Coordinates of C-alpha atoms in Angstrom, one line a residue:
M1 CA -9.2 -0.4 105.3
N2 CA -13.0 -0.8 105.6
A3 CA -13.5 2.7 106.7
V4 CA -16.9 2.9 108.5
P5 CA -17.3 5.1 111.6
D6 CA -17.5 3.4 114.9
R7 CA -20.5 5.5 115.9
Q8 CA -23.0 7.5 114.0
D9 CA -24.0 11.0 115.0
E10 CA -27.8 11.1 115.0
D11 CA -27.9 14.3 113.1
A12 CA -25.2 13.3 110.5
P13 CA -26.0 11.7 107.2
L14 CA -25.6 7.9 107.2
H15 CA -22.2 6.6 106.1
P16 CA -22.7 5.1 102.6
A17 CA -21.9 1.6 104.0
A18 CA -24.9 1.8 106.3
N19 CA -27.3 3.6 104.0
S20 CA -29.9 1.4 102.5
G21 CA -31.6 4.1 100.5
L22 CA -30.7 5.8 97.2
V23 CA -32.8 8.3 95.2
G24 CA -32.4 9.5 91.7
H25 CA -30.1 6.9 90.2
E26 CA -32.4 4.2 89.2
G27 CA -31.0 4.0 85.6
A28 CA -27.5 3.4 86.9
E29 CA -28.8 0.6 89.2
R30 CA -30.6 -1.0 86.3
S31 CA -27.5 -0.9 84.1
F32 CA -25.4 -2.6 86.7
L33 CA -28.1 -5.2 87.5
D34 CA -28.6 -6.0 83.8
A35 CA -24.9 -6.5 83.3
F36 CA -24.7 -8.7 86.4
D37 CA -27.7 -10.8 85.5
S38 CA -26.5 -11.3 81.9
G39 CA -23.1 -12.5 83.0
R40 CA -21.3 -9.6 81.2
L41 CA -20.3 -7.6 84.3
A42 CA -17.3 -5.4 83.6
H43 CA -14.4 -6.0 86.1
A44 CA -14.0 -2.2 86.8
W45 CA -16.5 0.6 87.0
L46 CA -15.7 4.3 87.3
I47 CA -18.6 6.1 89.1
T48 CA -18.4 9.8 88.4
G49 CA -20.3 13.0 89.3
P50 CA -20.3 15.9 91.8
R51 CA -19.7 15.3 95.5
G52 CA -22.6 14.3 97.7
I53 CA -25.0 13.0 95.0
G54 CA -24.8 9.3 96.1
K55 CA -21.8 7.8 94.2
A56 CA -20.4 6.0 97.3
T57 CA -23.9 4.9 98.3
L58 CA -24.4 3.4 94.9
A59 CA -21.0 1.7 95.0
Y60 CA -21.9 0.0 98.3
R61 CA -25.2 -1.1 96.8
F62 CA -23.3 -2.7 93.9
A63 CA -21.0 -4.4 96.4
R64 CA -23.8 -5.6 98.7
H65 CA -25.8 -7.0 95.8
I66 CA -23.1 -9.3 94.3
L67 CA -21.6 -10.2 97.7
A68 CA -25.1 -11.3 98.9
Q69 CA -25.5 -13.4 95.7
G70 CA -22.3 -15.2 96.4
N71 CA -23.2 -15.5 100.1
E72 CA -26.5 -17.2 99.0
E73 CA -24.8 -19.6 96.7
A74 CA -22.3 -20.6 99.4
G75 CA -24.9 -20.8 102.1
G76 CA -23.2 -18.1 104.1
L77 CA -19.9 -18.3 106.0
F78 CA -21.6 -18.8 109.3
G79 CA -24.8 -20.4 108.0
D80 CA -26.5 -17.1 108.3
A81 CA -27.6 -16.4 104.7
L82 CA -31.0 -15.0 104.1
P83 CA -33.0 -14.5 100.9
V84 CA -32.0 -11.3 99.1
D85 CA -34.8 -8.9 99.7
K86 CA -35.6 -7.0 96.5
G87 CA -38.5 -5.2 98.2
G88 CA -36.8 -1.9 97.9
G89 CA -36.3 -2.3 94.1
G90 CA -33.1 -2.3 92.1
L91 CA -30.1 -3.3 94.1
Y92 CA -31.8 -2.9 97.5
L93 CA -30.7 -5.2 100.3
A94 CA -32.6 -5.1 103.6
P95 CA -30.6 -3.6 106.5
D96 CA -31.2 -6.7 108.6
H97 CA -29.5 -9.0 106.0
P98 CA -26.3 -10.4 107.4
V99 CA -24.2 -9.2 104.5
F100 CA -25.6 -5.7 104.9
M101 CA -24.9 -5.6 108.6
R102 CA -21.4 -7.0 108.3
I103 CA -20.4 -4.5 105.6
A104 CA -21.9 -1.7 107.6
A105 CA -19.7 -2.9 110.6
G106 CA -16.6 -3.0 108.4
G107 CA -16.1 -6.7 108.8
Y108 CA -16.9 -8.4 105.5
A109 CA -13.9 -10.5 104.4
D110 CA -14.6 -10.2 100.6
L111 CA -14.9 -6.4 100.6
R112 CA -11.9 -4.0 100.7
V113 CA -12.4 -0.3 101.0
V114 CA -9.5 2.1 100.2
T115 CA -9.6 5.6 101.5
R116 CA -7.1 8.1 102.7
T117 CA -5.3 6.9 105.9
I118 CA -3.8 8.5 108.9
N119 CA -0.2 9.5 108.7
E120 CA 1.4 7.8 111.8
K121 CA 4.1 10.5 112.0
T122 CA 1.7 13.4 112.2
G123 CA -1.5 11.8 113.5
K124 CA -3.4 13.6 110.7
L125 CA -5.4 12.4 107.8
R126 CA -3.3 12.3 104.6
T127 CA -4.2 14.6 101.7
E128 CA -3.8 11.7 99.2
I129 CA -4.1 7.9 98.9
I130 CA -0.6 6.6 98.9
V131 CA 0.8 3.4 97.2
E132 CA 0.9 1.6 100.5
D133 CA -2.9 1.9 100.7
V134 CA -3.4 0.1 97.4
R135 CA -0.5 -2.2 97.2
S136 CA -2.4 -5.2 98.6
I137 CA -5.3 -4.9 96.2
A138 CA -3.9 -7.3 93.6
D139 CA -3.3 -10.0 96.2
F140 CA -6.7 -9.5 97.8
M141 CA -8.5 -9.7 94.5
S142 CA -6.7 -12.8 93.4
L143 CA -7.5 -14.8 96.5
T144 CA -10.3 -17.3 96.5
P145 CA -13.4 -15.5 97.9
A146 CA -13.9 -16.4 101.6
E147 CA -17.6 -16.8 101.1
G148 CA -17.7 -18.5 97.8
G149 CA -18.7 -15.6 95.6
W150 CA -16.9 -12.4 94.6
R151 CA -14.2 -10.1 95.9
V152 CA -14.9 -6.4 95.7
V153 CA -12.7 -3.3 96.1
I154 CA -14.1 0.2 96.5
I155 CA -11.7 3.2 96.1
D156 CA -13.2 6.3 97.6
C157 CA -12.2 8.5 96.0
A158 CA -9.9 7.6 93.1
D159 CA -9.0 11.3 92.5
E160 CA -7.0 11.3 95.7
M161 CA -4.5 8.6 94.6
N162 CA -1.0 9.9 94.0
R163 CA 0.8 8.8 90.9
H164 CA 2.4 5.8 92.5
A165 CA -0.9 4.6 93.9
A166 CA -2.6 5.2 90.5
N167 CA 0.1 3.1 88.7
A168 CA -0.4 0.3 91.2
V169 CA -4.1 0.3 90.5
L170 CA -3.5 0.4 86.8
K171 CA -1.5 -2.9 87.0
V172 CA -4.6 -4.5 88.6
L173 CA -6.8 -3.2 85.8
E174 CA -4.5 -4.5 83.1
E175 CA -4.7 -8.1 84.5
P176 CA -8.1 -8.3 86.3
P177 CA -8.7 -11.6 88.3
K178 CA -11.9 -13.5 87.7
K179 CA -14.9 -12.8 89.9
A180 CA -13.3 -9.6 91.2
L181 CA -14.9 -6.2 91.0
L182 CA -13.2 -2.8 91.3
L183 CA -15.4 0.2 91.9
L184 CA -13.7 3.6 91.6
I185 CA -15.5 6.7 92.8
S186 CA -14.5 10.0 91.2
H187 CA -15.6 13.6 91.7
N188 CA -13.2 14.8 89.0
P189 CA -12.3 12.0 86.5
G190 CA -10.1 14.4 84.6
R191 CA -7.6 14.1 87.4
L192 CA -7.2 10.3 86.8
L193 CA -4.7 8.7 84.4
A194 CA -6.2 8.4 81.0
T195 CA -5.2 4.7 81.0
I196 CA -7.2 4.1 84.2
R197 CA -10.3 5.8 82.7
S198 CA -10.0 3.7 79.5
R199 CA -10.0 0.4 81.4
C200 CA -13.1 1.1 83.4
L201 CA -16.8 1.1 82.4
K202 CA -17.9 4.7 83.0
M203 CA -21.0 5.4 85.0
P204 CA -21.6 9.2 85.2
L205 CA -24.2 10.3 87.7
S206 CA -26.1 13.5 87.4
P207 CA -26.9 16.0 90.2
L208 CA -30.2 15.4 91.8
P209 CA -33.2 17.6 90.9
E210 CA -33.7 20.5 93.2
D211 CA -37.1 19.3 94.4
T212 CA -35.6 15.9 95.2
V213 CA -32.9 17.6 97.4
V214 CA -35.6 19.6 99.2
R215 CA -37.6 16.4 99.8
L216 CA -34.6 14.5 101.2
L217 CA -33.7 17.5 103.4
L218 CA -37.2 17.6 104.9
E219 CA -37.1 13.8 105.4
H220 CA -33.8 14.1 107.3
H221 CA -34.9 17.3 109.2
P222 CA -38.7 17.2 109.5
D223 CA -38.7 20.5 111.5
M224 CA -36.7 22.4 108.9
N225 CA -38.3 25.6 107.5
P226 CA -39.3 24.7 103.9
E227 CA -37.9 28.1 102.7
D228 CA -34.5 27.1 104.3
A229 CA -34.7 23.7 102.6
T230 CA -35.3 25.4 99.2
D231 CA -32.4 27.8 99.7
L232 CA -30.1 24.9 100.7
A233 CA -31.1 22.9 97.7
L234 CA -30.3 25.8 95.4
L235 CA -26.9 26.4 97.1
A236 CA -26.1 22.7 97.0
E237 CA -26.6 22.4 93.2
G238 CA -28.1 18.9 93.2
S239 CA -25.9 17.5 96.0
I240 CA -27.9 16.2 99.0
G241 CA -24.6 15.6 100.8
R242 CA -23.5 19.2 100.3
A243 CA -27.0 20.4 101.4
L244 CA -26.7 18.5 104.7
E245 CA -23.2 19.8 105.2
L246 CA -24.4 23.4 104.6
E247 CA -27.3 22.9 107.0
A248 CA -25.0 21.7 109.7
E249 CA -22.6 24.6 109.1
G250 CA -25.3 27.3 109.2
G251 CA -24.9 27.8 105.4
V252 CA -28.3 29.5 104.8
E253 CA -27.7 32.2 107.4
L254 CA -24.2 32.7 106.2
Y255 CA -25.3 33.0 102.6
R256 CA -28.0 35.5 103.4
E257 CA -25.5 37.5 105.4
L258 CA -22.9 37.3 102.6
T259 CA -25.4 38.3 99.8
G260 CA -26.7 41.1 102.1
L261 CA -23.2 42.6 101.9
L262 CA -22.6 41.8 98.2
D263 CA -25.9 43.2 97.0
R264 CA -24.9 46.6 98.3
L265 CA -21.7 46.9 96.4
P266 CA -19.9 49.1 95.7
D267 CA -21.3 50.5 98.9
L268 CA -19.7 48.5 101.8
D269 CA -21.2 48.1 105.2
I270 CA -17.9 48.4 107.2
G271 CA -19.5 47.4 110.5
A272 CA -21.2 44.3 109.1
M273 CA -18.0 43.3 107.2
H274 CA -15.9 43.5 110.3
D275 CA -18.5 41.6 112.3
L276 CA -18.4 38.8 109.7
S277 CA -14.6 38.7 109.5
G278 CA -14.3 38.6 113.2
R279 CA -16.6 35.5 113.5
L280 CA -14.9 33.7 110.6
G281 CA -11.5 34.5 112.0
K282 CA -12.1 33.0 115.5
A283 CA -10.4 29.8 116.7
G284 CA -12.6 26.9 115.8
A285 CA -14.3 28.6 112.9
D286 CA -12.4 26.7 110.2
S287 CA -15.5 25.0 108.9
A288 CA -17.5 28.3 108.7
F289 CA -14.6 30.0 106.9
H290 CA -14.4 27.2 104.3
T291 CA -18.2 27.4 103.8
F292 CA -17.9 31.1 103.3
G293 CA -15.2 30.5 100.6
D294 CA -17.4 27.9 98.8
L295 CA -20.4 30.2 98.8
L296 CA -18.4 33.2 97.7
R297 CA -16.8 31.2 94.8
A298 CA -20.2 30.0 93.7
W299 CA -21.6 33.6 93.8
L300 CA -18.6 34.9 91.8
G301 CA -19.0 32.1 89.3
R302 CA -22.6 33.0 88.7
R303 CA -21.6 36.7 88.4
I304 CA -19.0 36.0 85.8
V305 CA -21.4 33.8 83.7
E306 CA -23.9 36.7 83.7
L307 CA -21.3 39.2 82.6
S308 CA -20.1 36.9 79.9
K309 CA -23.5 37.2 78.2
T310 CA -23.0 41.0 77.9
S311 CA -20.9 43.0 75.5
N312 CA -18.9 44.8 78.3
A313 CA -15.5 43.0 77.9
S314 CA -13.6 45.4 80.2
N315 CA -16.1 44.8 83.0
L316 CA -15.8 41.0 82.5
D317 CA -12.0 41.2 82.5
R318 CA -12.1 43.1 85.8
W319 CA -14.2 40.5 87.5
L320 CA -12.1 37.7 86.1
E321 CA -9.1 39.3 87.7
V322 CA -10.9 39.6 91.0
W323 CA -11.9 35.9 90.7
E324 CA -8.3 34.9 90.3
K325 CA -7.2 37.1 93.2
I326 CA -9.8 35.9 95.6
N327 CA -9.2 32.2 94.7
H328 CA -5.5 32.7 95.3
L329 CA -6.2 34.5 98.6
L330 CA -8.5 31.8 99.9
D331 CA -6.1 29.0 98.9
R332 CA -3.1 30.8 100.4
T333 CA -4.9 31.4 103.7
D334 CA -5.4 27.7 104.1
A335 CA -1.9 26.8 102.9
V336 CA 0.1 29.1 105.1
N337 CA -2.4 29.9 107.9
L338 CA -2.9 33.6 107.1
D339 CA -5.1 35.7 109.4
R340 CA -8.6 34.8 108.2
R341 CA -10.0 38.1 109.4
Q342 CA -7.6 40.0 107.1
T343 CA -8.4 37.6 104.3
V344 CA -12.2 38.4 104.6
V345 CA -11.6 42.1 104.7
G346 CA -9.2 41.9 101.7
I347 CA -11.8 40.0 99.7
F348 CA -14.6 42.5 100.3
L349 CA -12.3 45.4 99.4
A350 CA -11.4 43.6 96.2
L351 CA -15.0 43.1 95.4
Q352 CA -15.8 46.7 96.2
G353 CA -13.2 47.8 93.7
A354 CA -14.5 45.5 91.0
A355 CA -18.1 46.7 91.5
K356 CA -17.3 50.4 91.1
P357 CA -18.4 51.9 87.7

C-alpha cells in the first residue's frame, strides 16, 4: 500500500514521498514539531486545504521526522542510522538519509500509505477507498514498531473513503494505540464523517501566494516564459500542483483560446468554436477536455461573483441557470461518454444565450 511510482518522469512533479522540499507551510511544520518535542503529539491529524498545495508532501515530512527519530533511538534496523539533518529547517530530512530513501522507495516497515487501489476485475483504479484498503490499519498500528520508534499511517486522501472504510478508520480513532500516528489528507473535509473530524487535530493549509507559485514554476521549468508562469499561477489559485498540471496540459494556450471566444459573446466565432470542439473531441484528448471544463467552471464562477455584486437579479438568475446546465452537461459527458464535440458546442450556445441582452 506504499504507493510510490516505480519511475519518475523527469518533467513530472516529484511524488510527495520523494520530495524533500516544501514552501509556504512553515507554521504548520512548527506546530507539529512543537507538539512532538513537547511529548503532546496528537494521535491523528487532519491536514486540509485545496489540491496541490503540499498537503501530502507535509504528511510525508511529518512521517519521516518521527520515523527517523525512532530509527536513531534504535540504531537503525540495519545499522544504517545517520544523524537527522536539520539543515533544511523545520522537519527537513536529507534525501540521502536511509529513512528518507526507504520511504521514497516504498519499503519502510513502520509506514503504511492508504490510497485508492486497482480493481482486479476491471483493471482500473477505483473511484473510492474501500474497506479492504483500510481494514488492516488497526492491526498494523497496534504492532510493535519494527525499528523501535513509531508506526505511521497516511491516508491520501480521506475524502475518497466510502462509508464502510470511514467507519473502519473511525474505530481506530476511538481506540488509538500508543506511539502510532494517523495522518489524514483531505481536500474537502466536509465530506468526512463529523465523528472523524472531531477526533483529529485539524491542520488547515492555505493556498500558496501567487508569487510563490510563479517562483516554483520557474524553478521547475527554468525556460518557461515568465508571462506564462504568471498566468498559470493565476489560473491555479495558489496550487503549485495544479499549476504544473496545467502547464503539462497546455492550460495557458487553452485558456487564452477559451477567453478569446468568451470575450466576444454574444457574438460567436463559429469556425473557432468548431475547431476547438474538434480538438477536444478527438480520441486521447480526455485530459484536455477535463482541463477545458475546469477552466470554464472557474471563468463562470468569477462571472457569477461579479454579477452578484450588481443589482440586476434577472441577469444573475440567467447565468446561474447556465452554470447549472453546463455543470450537468460536463458531468454527464464523463458519466455516460457523450460526444465531447457536441458537448462543447452545446456549452457555447448556452453561453451565447446567457450573454444576449
